[in-house]
CSV table of C-alpha atoms in Angstrom, one decimal:
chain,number,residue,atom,x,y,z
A,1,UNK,CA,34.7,121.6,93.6
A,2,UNK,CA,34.3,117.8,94.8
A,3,UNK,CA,36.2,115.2,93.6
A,4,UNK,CA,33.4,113.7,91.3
A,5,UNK,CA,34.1,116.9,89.3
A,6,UNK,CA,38.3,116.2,89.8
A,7,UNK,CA,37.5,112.9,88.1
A,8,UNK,CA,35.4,113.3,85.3
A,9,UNK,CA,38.9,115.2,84.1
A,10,UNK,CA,40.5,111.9,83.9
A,11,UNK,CA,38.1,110.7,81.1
A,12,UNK,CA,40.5,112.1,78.1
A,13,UNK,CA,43.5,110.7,79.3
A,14,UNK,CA,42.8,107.2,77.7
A,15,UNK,CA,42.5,108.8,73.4
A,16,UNK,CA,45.9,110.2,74.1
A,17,UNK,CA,47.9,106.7,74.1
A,18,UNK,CA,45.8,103.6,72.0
A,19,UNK,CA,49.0,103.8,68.7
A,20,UNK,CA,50.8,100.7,67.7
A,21,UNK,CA,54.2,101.2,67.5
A,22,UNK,CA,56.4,100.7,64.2
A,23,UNK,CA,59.8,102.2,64.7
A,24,UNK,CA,62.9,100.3,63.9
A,25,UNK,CA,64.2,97.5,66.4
A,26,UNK,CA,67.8,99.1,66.8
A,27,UNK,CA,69.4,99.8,70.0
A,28,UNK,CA,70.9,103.6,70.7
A,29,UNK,CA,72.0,104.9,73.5
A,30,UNK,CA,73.3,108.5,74.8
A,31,UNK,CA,74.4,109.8,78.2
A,32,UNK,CA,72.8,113.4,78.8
A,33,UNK,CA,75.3,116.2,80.5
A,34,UNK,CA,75.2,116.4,84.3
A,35,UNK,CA,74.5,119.6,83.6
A,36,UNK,CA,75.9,119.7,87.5
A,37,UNK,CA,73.2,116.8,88.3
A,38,UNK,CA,73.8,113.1,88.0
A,39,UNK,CA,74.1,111.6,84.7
A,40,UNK,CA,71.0,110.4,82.6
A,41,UNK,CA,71.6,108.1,80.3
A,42,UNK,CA,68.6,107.5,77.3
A,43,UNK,CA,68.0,104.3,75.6
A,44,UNK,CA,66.3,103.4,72.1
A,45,UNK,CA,64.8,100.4,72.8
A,46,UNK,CA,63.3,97.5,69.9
A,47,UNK,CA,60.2,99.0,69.5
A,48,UNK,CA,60.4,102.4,69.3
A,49,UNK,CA,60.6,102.0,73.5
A,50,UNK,CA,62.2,104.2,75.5
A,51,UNK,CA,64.7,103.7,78.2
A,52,UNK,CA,65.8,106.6,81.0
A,53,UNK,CA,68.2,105.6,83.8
A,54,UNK,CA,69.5,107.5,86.2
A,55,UNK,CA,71.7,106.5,89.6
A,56,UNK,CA,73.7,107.5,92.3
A,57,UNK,CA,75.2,106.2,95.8
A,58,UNK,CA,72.6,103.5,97.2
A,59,UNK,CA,69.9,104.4,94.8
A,60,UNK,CA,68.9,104.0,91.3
A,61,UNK,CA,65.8,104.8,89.2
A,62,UNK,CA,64.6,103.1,85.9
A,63,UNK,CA,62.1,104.5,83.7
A,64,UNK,CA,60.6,102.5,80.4
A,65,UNK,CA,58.4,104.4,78.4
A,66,UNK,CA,56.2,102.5,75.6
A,67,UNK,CA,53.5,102.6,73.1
A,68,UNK,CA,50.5,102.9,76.1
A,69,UNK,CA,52.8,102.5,79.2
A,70,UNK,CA,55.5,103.6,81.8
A,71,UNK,CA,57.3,101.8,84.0
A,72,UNK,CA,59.5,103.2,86.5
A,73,UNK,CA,61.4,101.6,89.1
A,74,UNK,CA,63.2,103.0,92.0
A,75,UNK,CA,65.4,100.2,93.5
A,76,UNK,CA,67.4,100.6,97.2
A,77,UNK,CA,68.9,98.0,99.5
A,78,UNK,CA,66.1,98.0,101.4
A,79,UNK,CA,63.2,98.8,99.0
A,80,UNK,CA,62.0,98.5,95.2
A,81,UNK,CA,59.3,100.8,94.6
A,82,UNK,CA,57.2,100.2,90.9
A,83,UNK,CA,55.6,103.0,89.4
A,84,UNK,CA,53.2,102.2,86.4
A,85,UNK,CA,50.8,104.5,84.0
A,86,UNK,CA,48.7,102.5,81.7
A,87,UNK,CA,46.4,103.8,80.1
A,88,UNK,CA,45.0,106.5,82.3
A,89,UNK,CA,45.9,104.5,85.1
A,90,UNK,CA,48.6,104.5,88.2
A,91,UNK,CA,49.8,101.9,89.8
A,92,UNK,CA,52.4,102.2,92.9
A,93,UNK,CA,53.6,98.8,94.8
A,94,UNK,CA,56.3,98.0,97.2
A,95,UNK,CA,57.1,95.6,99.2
A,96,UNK,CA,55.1,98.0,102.0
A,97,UNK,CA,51.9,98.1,100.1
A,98,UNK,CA,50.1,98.9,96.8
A,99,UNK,CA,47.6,101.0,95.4
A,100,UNK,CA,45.8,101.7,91.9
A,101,UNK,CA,44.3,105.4,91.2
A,102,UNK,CA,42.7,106.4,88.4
A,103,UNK,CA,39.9,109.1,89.5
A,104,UNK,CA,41.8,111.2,92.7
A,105,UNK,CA,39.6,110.5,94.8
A,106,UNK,CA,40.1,111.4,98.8
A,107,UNK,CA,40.6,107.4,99.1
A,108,UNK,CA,43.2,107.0,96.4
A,109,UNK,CA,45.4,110.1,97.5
A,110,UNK,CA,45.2,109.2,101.2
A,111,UNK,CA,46.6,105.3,100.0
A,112,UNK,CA,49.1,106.5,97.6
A,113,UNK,CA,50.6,109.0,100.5
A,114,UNK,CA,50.9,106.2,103.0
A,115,UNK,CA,52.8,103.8,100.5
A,116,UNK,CA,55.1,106.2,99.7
A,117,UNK,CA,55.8,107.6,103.0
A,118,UNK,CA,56.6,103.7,103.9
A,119,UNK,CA,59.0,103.3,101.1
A,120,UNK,CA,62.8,103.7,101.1
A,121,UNK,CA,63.2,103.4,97.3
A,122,UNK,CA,60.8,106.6,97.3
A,123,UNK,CA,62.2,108.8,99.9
A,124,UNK,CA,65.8,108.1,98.2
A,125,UNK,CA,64.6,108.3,94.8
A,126,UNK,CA,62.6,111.4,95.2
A,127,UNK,CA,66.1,112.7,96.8
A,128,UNK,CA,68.2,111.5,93.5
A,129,UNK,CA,65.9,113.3,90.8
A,130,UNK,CA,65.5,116.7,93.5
A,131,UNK,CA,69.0,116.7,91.5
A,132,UNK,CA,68.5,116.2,87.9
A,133,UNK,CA,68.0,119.5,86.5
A,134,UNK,CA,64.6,119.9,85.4
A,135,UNK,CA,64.4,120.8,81.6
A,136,UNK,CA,61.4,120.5,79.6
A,137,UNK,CA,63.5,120.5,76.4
A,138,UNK,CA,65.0,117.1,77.0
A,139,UNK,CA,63.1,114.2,77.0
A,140,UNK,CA,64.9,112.5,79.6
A,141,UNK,CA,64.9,114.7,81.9
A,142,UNK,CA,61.4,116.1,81.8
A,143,UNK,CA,60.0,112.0,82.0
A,144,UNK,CA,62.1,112.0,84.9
A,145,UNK,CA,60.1,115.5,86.4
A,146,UNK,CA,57.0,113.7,86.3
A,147,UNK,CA,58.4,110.9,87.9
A,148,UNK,CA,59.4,112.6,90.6
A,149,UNK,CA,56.2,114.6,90.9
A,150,UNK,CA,54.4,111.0,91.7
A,151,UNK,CA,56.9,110.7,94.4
A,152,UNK,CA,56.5,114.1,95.9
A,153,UNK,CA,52.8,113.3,96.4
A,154,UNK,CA,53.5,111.3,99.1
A,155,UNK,CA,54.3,114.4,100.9
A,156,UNK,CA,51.6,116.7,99.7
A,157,UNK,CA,51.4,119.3,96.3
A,158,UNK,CA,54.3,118.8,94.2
A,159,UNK,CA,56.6,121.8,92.9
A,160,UNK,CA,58.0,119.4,89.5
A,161,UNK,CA,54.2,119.8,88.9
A,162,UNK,CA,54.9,123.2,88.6
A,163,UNK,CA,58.1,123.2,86.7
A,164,UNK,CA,56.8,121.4,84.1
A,165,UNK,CA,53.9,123.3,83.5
A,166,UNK,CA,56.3,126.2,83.3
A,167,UNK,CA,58.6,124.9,81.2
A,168,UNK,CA,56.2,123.2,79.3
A,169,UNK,CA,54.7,127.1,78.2
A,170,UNK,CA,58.1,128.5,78.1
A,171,UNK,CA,59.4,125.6,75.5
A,172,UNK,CA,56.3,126.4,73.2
A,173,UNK,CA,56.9,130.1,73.7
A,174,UNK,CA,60.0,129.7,72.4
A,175,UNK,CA,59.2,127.4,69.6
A,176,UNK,CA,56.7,130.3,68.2
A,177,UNK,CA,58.8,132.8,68.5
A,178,UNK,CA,61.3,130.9,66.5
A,179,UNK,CA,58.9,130.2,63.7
A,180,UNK,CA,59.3,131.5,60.5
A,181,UNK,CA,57.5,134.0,59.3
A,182,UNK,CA,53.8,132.8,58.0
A,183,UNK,CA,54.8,129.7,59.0
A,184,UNK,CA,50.8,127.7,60.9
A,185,UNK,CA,50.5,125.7,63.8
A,186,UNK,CA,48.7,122.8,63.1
A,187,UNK,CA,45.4,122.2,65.2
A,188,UNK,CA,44.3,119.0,65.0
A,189,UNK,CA,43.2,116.4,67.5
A,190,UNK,CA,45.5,113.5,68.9
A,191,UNK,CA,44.4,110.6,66.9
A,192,UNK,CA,45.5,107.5,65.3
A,193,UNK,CA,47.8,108.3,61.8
A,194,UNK,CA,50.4,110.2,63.5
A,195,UNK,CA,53.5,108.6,62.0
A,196,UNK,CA,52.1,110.5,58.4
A,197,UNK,CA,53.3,113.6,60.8
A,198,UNK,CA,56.6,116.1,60.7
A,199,UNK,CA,58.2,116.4,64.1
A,200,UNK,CA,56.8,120.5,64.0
A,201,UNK,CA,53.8,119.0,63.7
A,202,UNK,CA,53.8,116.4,66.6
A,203,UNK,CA,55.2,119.1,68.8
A,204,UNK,CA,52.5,121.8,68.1
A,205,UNK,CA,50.6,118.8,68.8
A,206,UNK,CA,52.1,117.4,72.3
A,207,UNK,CA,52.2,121.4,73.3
A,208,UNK,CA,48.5,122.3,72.9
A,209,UNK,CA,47.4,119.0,74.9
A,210,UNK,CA,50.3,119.8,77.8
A,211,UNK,CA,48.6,123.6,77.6
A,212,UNK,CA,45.0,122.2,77.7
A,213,UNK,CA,46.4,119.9,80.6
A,214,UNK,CA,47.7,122.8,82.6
A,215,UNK,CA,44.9,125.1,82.2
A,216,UNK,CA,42.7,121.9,83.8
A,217,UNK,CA,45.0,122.0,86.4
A,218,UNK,CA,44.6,125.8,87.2
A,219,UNK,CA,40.5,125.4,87.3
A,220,UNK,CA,41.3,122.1,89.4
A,221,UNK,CA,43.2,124.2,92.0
A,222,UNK,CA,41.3,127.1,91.5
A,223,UNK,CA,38.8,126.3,94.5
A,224,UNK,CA,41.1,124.8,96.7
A,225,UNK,CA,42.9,126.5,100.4
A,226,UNK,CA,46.4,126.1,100.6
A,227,UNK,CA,46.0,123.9,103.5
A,228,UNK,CA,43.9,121.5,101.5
A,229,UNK,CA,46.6,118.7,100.7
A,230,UNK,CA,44.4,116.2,99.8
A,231,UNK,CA,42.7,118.4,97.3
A,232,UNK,CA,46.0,120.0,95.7
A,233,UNK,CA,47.6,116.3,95.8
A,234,UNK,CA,44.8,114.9,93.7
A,235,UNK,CA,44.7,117.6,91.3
A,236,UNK,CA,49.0,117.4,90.9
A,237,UNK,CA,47.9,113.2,90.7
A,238,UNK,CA,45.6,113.5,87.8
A,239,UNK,CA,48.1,116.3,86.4
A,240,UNK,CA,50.9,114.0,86.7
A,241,UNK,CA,48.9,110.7,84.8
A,242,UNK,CA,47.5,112.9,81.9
A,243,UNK,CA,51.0,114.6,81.2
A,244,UNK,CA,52.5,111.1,80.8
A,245,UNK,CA,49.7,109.9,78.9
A,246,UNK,CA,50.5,112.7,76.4
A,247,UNK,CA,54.2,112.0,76.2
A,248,UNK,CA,53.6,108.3,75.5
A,249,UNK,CA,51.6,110.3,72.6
A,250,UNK,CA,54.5,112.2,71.5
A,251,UNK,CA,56.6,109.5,71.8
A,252,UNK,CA,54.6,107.4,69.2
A,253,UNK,CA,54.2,110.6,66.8
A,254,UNK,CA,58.0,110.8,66.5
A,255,UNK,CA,58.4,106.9,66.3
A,256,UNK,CA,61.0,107.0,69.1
A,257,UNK,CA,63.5,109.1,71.0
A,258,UNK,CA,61.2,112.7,70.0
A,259,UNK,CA,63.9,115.3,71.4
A,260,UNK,CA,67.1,116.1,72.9
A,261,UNK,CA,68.8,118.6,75.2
């Protein structure tokens, strides 16, 4: 598989996130149990944005979530690191460096490794979220797992890649299982009109594109050695950009705040 191949997977990313936002402008916010990990607090921004925060001795990380757009930013004495996914599209810039990837290639993966291995705010942050209890039925928490699966590229393949694609299939599992009886799942493509949806609807939704996602993933890796980082770091990259390009998705299809722990 060459990387050509890797990138023409990108090319869907960019229909998942092009809504206008219309959600009310009020402000709510609610602290998420520790769980036994550090508090996460979620904030209903004007807009229908989204606000994730999380912090701890020395290091704090800030996550914004939009119509088209996430923002994430990892701030230590020493370091800020900025973490931004537009539109198919990752940017990561520190003081030590910067670097936009949008296709995996060798290039890209080999940059984004070397600017996080220079950063503070990265090593520390990817420390902090180690410790937030992944759990793809809050959505707090599972923003946060793919923030720290961009983090955990700098080091090679990424296991919150992997626990979000399992708990991902394990949350729509569960779902269908609790169905009712005769009760359809809704197969229709992510498009414009959302907001005429029911939140069943948006999840059945959000759940088949995170599948379709995964499965890419698999056929991605599928060729790969294990001692291929490069190759299993720029698969877990594009993994990382579509999945947040889908929950900006399911984000706008709820009009806000879509699900809680």
């Amino acid at each position: 598989m060459t990387m050509t191949t890797v990138s023409r997977k990108t090319q869907r990313v960019a229909t998942l996130a092009a809504l206008v936002l219309t959600a009310a402008t009020t402000t709510v916010a609610a602290q998420v149990p520790a769980s036994g990990g550090p508090d996460v607090t979620v904030t209903r921004l004007a807009g229908a944005r989204v606000l994730i925060e999380v912090a701890d001795a020395g290091v704090s990380v800030r996550k914004e979530i939009a119509a088209d757009a996430s923002h994430a930013t990892i701030t230590t004495a020493k370091d800020e690191l900025h973490l931004r996914v537009v539109r198919g599209q990752m940017t990561v810039s520190s003081p030590g460096g910067s670097v936009t990837l949008g296709g995996g290639t060798a290039d890209e993966v080999a940059q984004l490794m070397a600017v996080l291995q220079r950063s503070d705010a990265a090593v520390k942050g990817l420390a902090l979220l180690k410790r937030v209890p992944a759990n793809t039925r809050d959505f707090g928490r599972q923003s946060l797992l793919l923030t720290r699966a961009i983090l955990e590229l700098g080091t090679g393949p990424s296991d919150a890649v992997s626990l979000h694609r399992r708990g991902v299939a394990e949350e729509r599992a569960r779902r269908l299982t609790a169905r009712p009886v005769g009760a359809s799942v809704t197969r229709v493509a992510m498009q414009q009109g959302s907001q005429d949806r029911t939140a069943a609807e948006c999840w059945d939704l959000y759940a088949e594109e995170a599948i379709r996602i995964a499965n890419d993933f698999a056929e991605c890796t599928d060729s790969l050695r294990w001692y291929d980082a490069l190759g299993w770091t720029a698969c877990s990259l594009i993994y990382t950009i579509r999945a947040e390009g889908a929950m900006f998705w399911f984000l706008n299809c709820n009009g806000g705040i879509p699900f809680g722990g």
